[in-house]
PDB file of C-alpha atoms in Angstrom:
ATOM      1  CA  UNK A   1      -0.081  -0.001  -0.059  1.00  0.00           C
ATOM      2  CA  UNK A   2       1.332   3.504  -0.940  1.00  0.00           C
ATOM      3  CA  UNK A   3       0.686   6.163   1.554  1.00  0.00           C
ATOM      4  CA  UNK A   4       0.898   9.753   0.570  1.00  0.00           C
ATOM      5  CA  UNK A   5       1.380  12.407   3.251  1.00  0.00           C
ATOM      6  CA  UNK A   6       0.065  15.856   2.141  1.00  0.00           C
ATOM      7  CA  UNK A   7       1.029  18.629   4.484  1.00  0.00           C
ATOM      8  CA  UNK A   8       0.147  22.357   4.214  1.00  0.00           C
ATOM      9  CA  UNK A   9       2.047  24.347   6.867  1.00  0.00           C
ATOM     10  CA  UNK A  10       4.785  26.847   6.115  1.00  0.00           C
ATOM     11  CA  UNK A  11       6.756  26.646   9.357  1.00  0.00           C
ATOM     12  CA  UNK A  12       8.987  23.605   9.380  1.00  0.00           C
ATOM     13  CA  UNK A  13       9.255  23.492  13.184  1.00  0.00           C
ATOM     14  CA  UNK A  14       5.408  23.539  13.633  1.00  0.00           C
ATOM     15  CA  UNK A  15       3.528  20.772  15.420  1.00  0.00           C
ATOM     16  CA  UNK A  16       2.015  19.798  12.025  1.00  0.00           C
ATOM     17  CA  UNK A  17       5.479  19.029  10.786  1.00  0.00           C
ATOM     18  CA  UNK A  18       6.034  17.033  14.003  1.00  0.00           C
ATOM     19  CA  UNK A  19       3.042  15.065  13.044  1.00  0.00           C
ATOM     20  CA  UNK A  20       4.366  14.377   9.641  1.00  0.00           C
ATOM     21  CA  UNK A  21       7.864  13.368  10.908  1.00  0.00           C
ATOM     22  CA  UNK A  22       6.241  11.047  13.539  1.00  0.00           C
ATOM     23  CA  UNK A  23       4.181   9.347  10.860  1.00  0.00           C
ATOM     24  CA  UNK A  24       7.128   8.987   8.496  1.00  0.00           C
ATOM     25  CA  UNK A  25       9.201   7.484  11.178  1.00  0.00           C
ATOM     26  CA  UNK A  26       6.610   4.808  11.876  1.00  0.00           C
ATOM     27  CA  UNK A  27       6.112   4.185   8.134  1.00  0.00           C
ATOM     28  CA  UNK A  28       9.851   3.542   7.770  1.00  0.00           C
ATOM     29  CA  UNK A  29      10.033   1.249  10.757  1.00  0.00           C
ATOM     30  CA  UNK A  30       7.128  -0.740   9.428  1.00  0.00           C
ATOM     31  CA  UNK A  31       8.783  -0.704   5.832  1.00  0.00           C
ATOM     32  CA  UNK A  32       5.797   0.892   4.186  1.00  0.00           C
ATOM     33  CA  UNK A  33       5.965   2.702   0.927  1.00  0.00           C
ATOM     34  CA  UNK A  34       5.185   6.549   1.298  1.00  0.00           C
ATOM     35  CA  UNK A  35       5.486   9.735  -0.530  1.00  0.00           C
ATOM     36  CA  UNK A  36       5.258  13.340   0.797  1.00  0.00           C
ATOM     37  CA  UNK A  37       3.640  16.448  -0.771  1.00  0.00           C
ATOM     38  CA  UNK A  38       4.740  19.442   1.138  1.00  0.00           C
ATOM     39  CA  UNK A  39       2.818  22.277  -0.581  1.00  0.00           C
ATOM     40  CA  UNK A  40       4.953  25.058   1.049  1.00  0.00           C
ATOM     41  CA  UNK A  41       8.420  23.291   0.495  1.00  0.00           C
ATOM     42  CA  UNK A  42       7.272  22.773  -3.182  1.00  0.00           C
ATOM     43  CA  UNK A  43       6.376  26.380  -3.534  1.00  0.00           C
ATOM     44  CA  UNK A  44       2.900  25.390  -4.818  1.00  0.00           C
ATOM     45  CA  UNK A  45       0.932  28.202  -6.271  1.00  0.00           C
ATOM     46  CA  UNK A  46      -2.641  27.720  -5.188  1.00  0.00           C
ATOM     47  CA  UNK A  47      -4.036  30.501  -7.374  1.00  0.00           C
ATOM     48  CA  UNK A  48      -6.025  29.352 -10.474  1.00  0.00           C
ATOM     49  CA  UNK A  49      -4.780  31.480 -13.427  1.00  0.00           C
ATOM     50  CA  UNK A  50      -6.912  32.369 -16.400  1.00  0.00           C
ATOM     51  CA  UNK A  51      -4.911  30.084 -18.585  1.00  0.00           C
ATOM     52  CA  UNK A  52      -5.256  27.198 -16.170  1.00  0.00           C
ATOM     53  CA  UNK A  53      -9.148  27.718 -15.917  1.00  0.00           C
ATOM     54  CA  UNK A  54      -9.279  27.733 -19.700  1.00  0.00           C
ATOM     55  CA  UNK A  55      -8.074  24.103 -19.909  1.00  0.00           C
ATOM     56  CA  UNK A  56      -9.543  23.037 -16.570  1.00  0.00           C
ATOM     57  CA  UNK A  57     -12.831  21.495 -17.873  1.00  0.00           C
ATOM     58  CA  UNK A  58     -10.750  19.452 -20.359  1.00  0.00           C
ATOM     59  CA  UNK A  59      -8.910  18.022 -17.448  1.00  0.00           C
ATOM     60  CA  UNK A  60      -5.629  19.543 -18.624  1.00  0.00           C
ATOM     61  CA  UNK A  61      -2.897  21.200 -16.749  1.00  0.00           C
ATOM     62  CA  UNK A  62      -0.145  23.644 -17.586  1.00  0.00           C
ATOM     63  CA  UNK A  63       1.982  23.225 -14.444  1.00  0.00           C
ATOM     64  CA  UNK A  64       4.445  20.305 -14.222  1.00  0.00           C
ATOM     65  CA  UNK A  65       4.134  20.310 -10.403  1.00  0.00           C
ATOM     66  CA  UNK A  66       0.396  19.544 -10.769  1.00  0.00           C
ATOM     67  CA  UNK A  67       1.189  16.793 -13.241  1.00  0.00           C
ATOM     68  CA  UNK A  68       3.624  15.322 -10.635  1.00  0.00           C
ATOM     69  CA  UNK A  69       0.947  15.576  -7.970  1.00  0.00           C
ATOM     70  CA  UNK A  70      -1.453  13.773 -10.087  1.00  0.00           C
ATOM     71  CA  UNK A  71       0.844  10.885 -10.737  1.00  0.00           C
ATOM     72  CA  UNK A  72       1.378  10.575  -7.035  1.00  0.00           C
ATOM     73  CA  UNK A  73      -2.336  10.462  -6.342  1.00  0.00           C
ATOM     74  CA  UNK A  74      -2.776   7.728  -9.070  1.00  0.00           C
ATOM     75  CA  UNK A  75      -0.495   5.427  -6.917  1.00  0.00           C
ATOM     76  CA  UNK A  76      -2.013   6.469  -3.569  1.00  0.00           C
ATOM     77  CA  UNK A  77      -3.974   3.938  -1.596  1.00  0.00           C
ATOM     78  CA  UNK A  78      -3.932   5.893   1.694  1.00  0.00           C
ATOM     79  CA  UNK A  79      -3.889   9.646   1.804  1.00  0.00           C
ATOM     80  CA  UNK A  80      -2.868  11.545   4.977  1.00  0.00           C
ATOM     81  CA  UNK A  81      -3.611  15.191   5.116  1.00  0.00           C
ATOM     82  CA  UNK A  82      -2.022  17.515   7.749  1.00  0.00           C
ATOM     83  CA  UNK A  83      -2.966  21.153   8.199  1.00  0.00           C
ATOM     84  CA  UNK A  84      -3.851  23.935  10.650  1.00  0.00           C
ATOM     85  CA  UNK A  85      -7.298  25.427  10.714  1.00  0.00           C
ATOM     86  CA  UNK A  86      -6.955  29.085   9.987  1.00  0.00           C
ATOM     87  CA  UNK A  87      -9.951  31.493  10.062  1.00  0.00           C
ATOM     88  CA  UNK A  88     -12.346  28.480  10.194  1.00  0.00           C
ATOM     89  CA  UNK A  89     -10.881  26.834   6.957  1.00  0.00           C
ATOM     90  CA  UNK A  90      -8.094  24.965   5.432  1.00  0.00           C
ATOM     91  CA  UNK A  91      -4.974  27.126   4.493  1.00  0.00           C
ATOM     92  CA  UNK A  92      -5.167  28.501   0.972  1.00  0.00           C
ATOM     93  CA  UNK A  93      -2.512  26.229  -0.421  1.00  0.00           C
ATOM     94  CA  UNK A  94      -4.645  23.150   0.458  1.00  0.00           C
ATOM     95  CA  UNK A  95      -7.801  24.746  -1.037  1.00  0.00           C
ATOM     96  CA  UNK A  96      -5.798  25.470  -4.163  1.00  0.00           C
ATOM     97  CA  UNK A  97      -4.449  21.942  -4.347  1.00  0.00           C
ATOM     98  CA  UNK A  98      -8.010  20.652  -4.424  1.00  0.00           C
ATOM     99  CA  UNK A  99      -9.035  23.196  -7.057  1.00  0.00           C
ATOM    100  CA  UNK A 100      -6.100  22.448  -9.325  1.00  0.00           C
ATOM    101  CA  UNK A 101      -5.505  18.662  -9.016  1.00  0.00           C
ATOM    102  CA  UNK A 102      -8.939  17.334  -8.593  1.00  0.00           C
ATOM    103  CA  UNK A 103      -9.767  17.655 -12.249  1.00  0.00           C
ATOM    104  CA  UNK A 104     -12.551  16.451 -14.446  1.00  0.00           C
ATOM    105  CA  UNK A 105     -11.492  13.312 -16.243  1.00  0.00           C
ATOM    106  CA  UNK A 106      -8.772  12.781 -13.561  1.00  0.00           C
ATOM    107  CA  UNK A 107     -10.434  12.694 -10.171  1.00  0.00           C
ATOM    108  CA  UNK A 108     -14.029  12.586 -11.300  1.00  0.00           C
ATOM    109  CA  UNK A 109     -16.100  12.461 -14.313  1.00  0.00           C
ATOM    110  CA  UNK A 110     -19.064  14.610 -14.867  1.00  0.00           C
ATOM    111  CA  UNK A 111     -21.085  14.487 -17.999  1.00  0.00           C
ATOM    112  CA  UNK A 112     -23.985  16.451 -16.520  1.00  0.00           C
ATOM    113  CA  UNK A 113     -25.437  13.545 -14.623  1.00  0.00           C
ATOM    114  CA  UNK A 114     -23.605  14.051 -11.470  1.00  0.00           C
ATOM    115  CA  UNK A 115     -20.072  13.482 -10.285  1.00  0.00           C
ATOM    116  CA  UNK A 116     -18.636  10.062 -10.888  1.00  0.00           C
ATOM    117  CA  UNK A 117     -15.433   9.418  -8.759  1.00  0.00           C
ATOM    118  CA  UNK A 118     -12.259   8.271 -10.546  1.00  0.00           C
ATOM    119  CA  UNK A 119      -9.683   8.030  -7.837  1.00  0.00           C
ATOM    120  CA  UNK A 120      -9.079   4.630  -6.219  1.00  0.00           C
ATOM    121  CA  UNK A 121      -7.888   5.789  -2.734  1.00  0.00           C
ATOM    122  CA  UNK A 122      -8.930   3.432   0.047  1.00  0.00           C
ATOM    123  CA  UNK A 123      -8.731   5.909   2.851  1.00  0.00           C
ATOM    124  CA  UNK A 124      -7.896   9.384   3.921  1.00  0.00           C
ATOM    125  CA  UNK A 125      -6.875  10.296   7.464  1.00  0.00           C
ATOM    126  CA  UNK A 126      -6.958  13.976   8.254  1.00  0.00           C
ATOM    127  CA  UNK A 127      -4.877  15.557  11.117  1.00  0.00           C
ATOM    128  CA  UNK A 128      -5.728  19.112  11.887  1.00  0.00           C
ATOM    129  CA  UNK A 129      -4.797  21.566  14.554  1.00  0.00           C
ATOM    130  CA  UNK A 130      -6.264  24.775  15.887  1.00  0.00           C
ATOM    131  CA  UNK A 131      -5.822  27.558  18.453  1.00  0.00           C
ATOM    132  CA  UNK A 132      -9.511  27.503  19.108  1.00  0.00           C
ATOM    133  CA  UNK A 133     -11.406  24.747  20.858  1.00  0.00           C
ATOM    134  CA  UNK A 134     -13.195  22.173  18.846  1.00  0.00           C
ATOM    135  CA  UNK A 135     -16.510  23.359  20.442  1.00  0.00           C
ATOM    136  CA  UNK A 136     -15.771  26.945  19.330  1.00  0.00           C
ATOM    137  CA  UNK A 137     -15.112  25.857  15.840  1.00  0.00           C
ATOM    138  CA  UNK A 138     -18.342  23.816  15.674  1.00  0.00           C
ATOM    139  CA  UNK A 139     -20.354  26.589  17.033  1.00  0.00           C
ATOM    140  CA  UNK A 140     -18.880  29.416  15.024  1.00  0.00           C
ATOM    141  CA  UNK A 141     -18.458  27.863  11.610  1.00  0.00           C
ATOM    142  CA  UNK A 142     -20.641  24.755  11.886  1.00  0.00           C
ATOM    143  CA  UNK A 143     -17.590  22.456  11.070  1.00  0.00           C
ATOM    144  CA  UNK A 144     -17.819  23.795   7.459  1.00  0.00           C
ATOM    145  CA  UNK A 145     -14.126  23.136   6.818  1.00  0.00           C
ATOM    146  CA  UNK A 146     -14.638  19.473   7.800  1.00  0.00           C
ATOM    147  CA  UNK A 147     -17.785  18.974   5.705  1.00  0.00           C
ATOM    148  CA  UNK A 148     -16.170  20.603   2.712  1.00  0.00           C
ATOM    149  CA  UNK A 149     -12.976  18.463   2.708  1.00  0.00           C
ATOM    150  CA  UNK A 150     -14.924  15.190   3.613  1.00  0.00           C
ATOM    151  CA  UNK A 151     -17.473  15.787   0.787  1.00  0.00           C
ATOM    152  CA  UNK A 152     -14.746  16.668  -1.697  1.00  0.00           C
ATOM    153  CA  UNK A 153     -12.627  13.539  -0.909  1.00  0.00           C
ATOM    154  CA  UNK A 154     -15.655  11.252  -1.179  1.00  0.00           C
ATOM    155  CA  UNK A 155     -16.765  12.766  -4.381  1.00  0.00           C
ATOM    156  CA  UNK A 156     -13.485  11.912  -6.074  1.00  0.00           C
ATOM    157  CA  UNK A 157     -13.371   8.343  -4.853  1.00  0.00           C
ATOM    158  CA  UNK A 158     -11.843   8.184  -1.397  1.00  0.00           C
ATOM    159  CA  UNK A 159     -13.775   5.337   0.364  1.00  0.00           C
ATOM    160  CA  UNK A 160     -13.191   6.136   3.948  1.00  0.00           C
ATOM    161  CA  UNK A 161     -12.264   9.349   5.722  1.00  0.00           C
ATOM    162  CA  UNK A 162     -11.303   9.697   9.364  1.00  0.00           C
ATOM    163  CA  UNK A 163     -10.400  12.903  11.115  1.00  0.00           C
ATOM    164  CA  UNK A 164      -8.300  13.689  14.250  1.00  0.00           C
ATOM    165  CA  UNK A 165      -8.125  17.199  15.450  1.00  0.00           C
ATOM    166  CA  UNK A 166      -6.009  18.601  18.159  1.00  0.00           C
ATOM    167  CA  UNK A 167      -7.408  22.018  19.418  1.00  0.00           C
ATOM    168  CA  UNK A 168      -6.098  24.598  21.743  1.00  0.00           C
ATOM    169  CA  UNK A 169      -2.561  23.975  20.248  1.00  0.00           C
ATOM    170  CA  UNK A 170      -0.969  26.961  21.625  1.00  0.00           C
ATOM    171  CA  UNK A 171      -1.948  26.312  25.316  1.00  0.00           C
ATOM    172  CA  UNK A 172      -1.860  22.522  25.738  1.00  0.00           C
ATOM    173  CA  UNK A 173       0.933  20.848  27.538  1.00  0.00           C
ATOM    174  CA  UNK A 174       3.850  19.057  25.906  1.00  0.00           C
ATOM    175  CA  UNK A 175       2.429  15.932  27.313  1.00  0.00           C
ATOM    176  CA  UNK A 176      -0.944  16.406  25.559  1.00  0.00           C
ATOM    177  CA  UNK A 177       1.005  16.996  22.328  1.00  0.00           C
ATOM    178  CA  UNK A 178       3.042  13.953  22.888  1.00  0.00           C
ATOM    179  CA  UNK A 179      -0.185  11.817  23.560  1.00  0.00           C
ATOM    180  CA  UNK A 180      -1.541  13.068  20.176  1.00  0.00           C
ATOM    181  CA  UNK A 181       1.654  11.979  18.403  1.00  0.00           C
ATOM    182  CA  UNK A 182       1.624   8.648  20.153  1.00  0.00           C
ATOM    183  CA  UNK A 183      -1.963   8.004  18.877  1.00  0.00           C
ATOM    184  CA  UNK A 184      -1.441   9.456  15.492  1.00  0.00           C
ATOM    185  CA  UNK A 185       0.168   6.368  13.697  1.00  0.00           C
ATOM    186  CA  UNK A 186      -2.470   3.867  15.450  1.00  0.00           C
ATOM    187  CA  UNK A 187      -5.208   6.143  13.856  1.00  0.00           C
ATOM    188  CA  UNK A 188      -3.993   5.159  10.317  1.00  0.00           C
ATOM    189  CA  UNK A 189      -5.143   1.602  10.775  1.00  0.00           C
TER     190      UNK A 189
END
């Protein structure tokens, strides 16, 4: 099984990157195949340009980095997505990734009769963090970021989606962070 870790956080010393490194360590120990898509390290441009939009419906791309990401997703059986919740949403790069990579005739097919998924990804496991409490996020944004991402992943063919969120990241103890890291790899199974 090929696992792809998709991370969207610009600060390499963030807890999000600790989650990524922790998961990689376990994957290596278990001799599992994995790939990493680091949107910030790759300098991924999330903005859809006019030229890109002109070829979007035909399922074509102009950026070689997008083609690389598409090839990675073709081989992915398990997708791990790691990001912070900022202003009640995913970071811009993750949203742009979804916009630019999940193309008609690649990730889905739509002939006007509704979306037909094309990706063959068995599962996605999402790890998110926030400064706000989970309760506050649910109250203030009605979990819209979760619903949007889960619906999008299922629409393109991800069979099962699990979500693990660590809230109050700026004020919790190092023991609480470590406990989250200790559970993270177990949550992949």
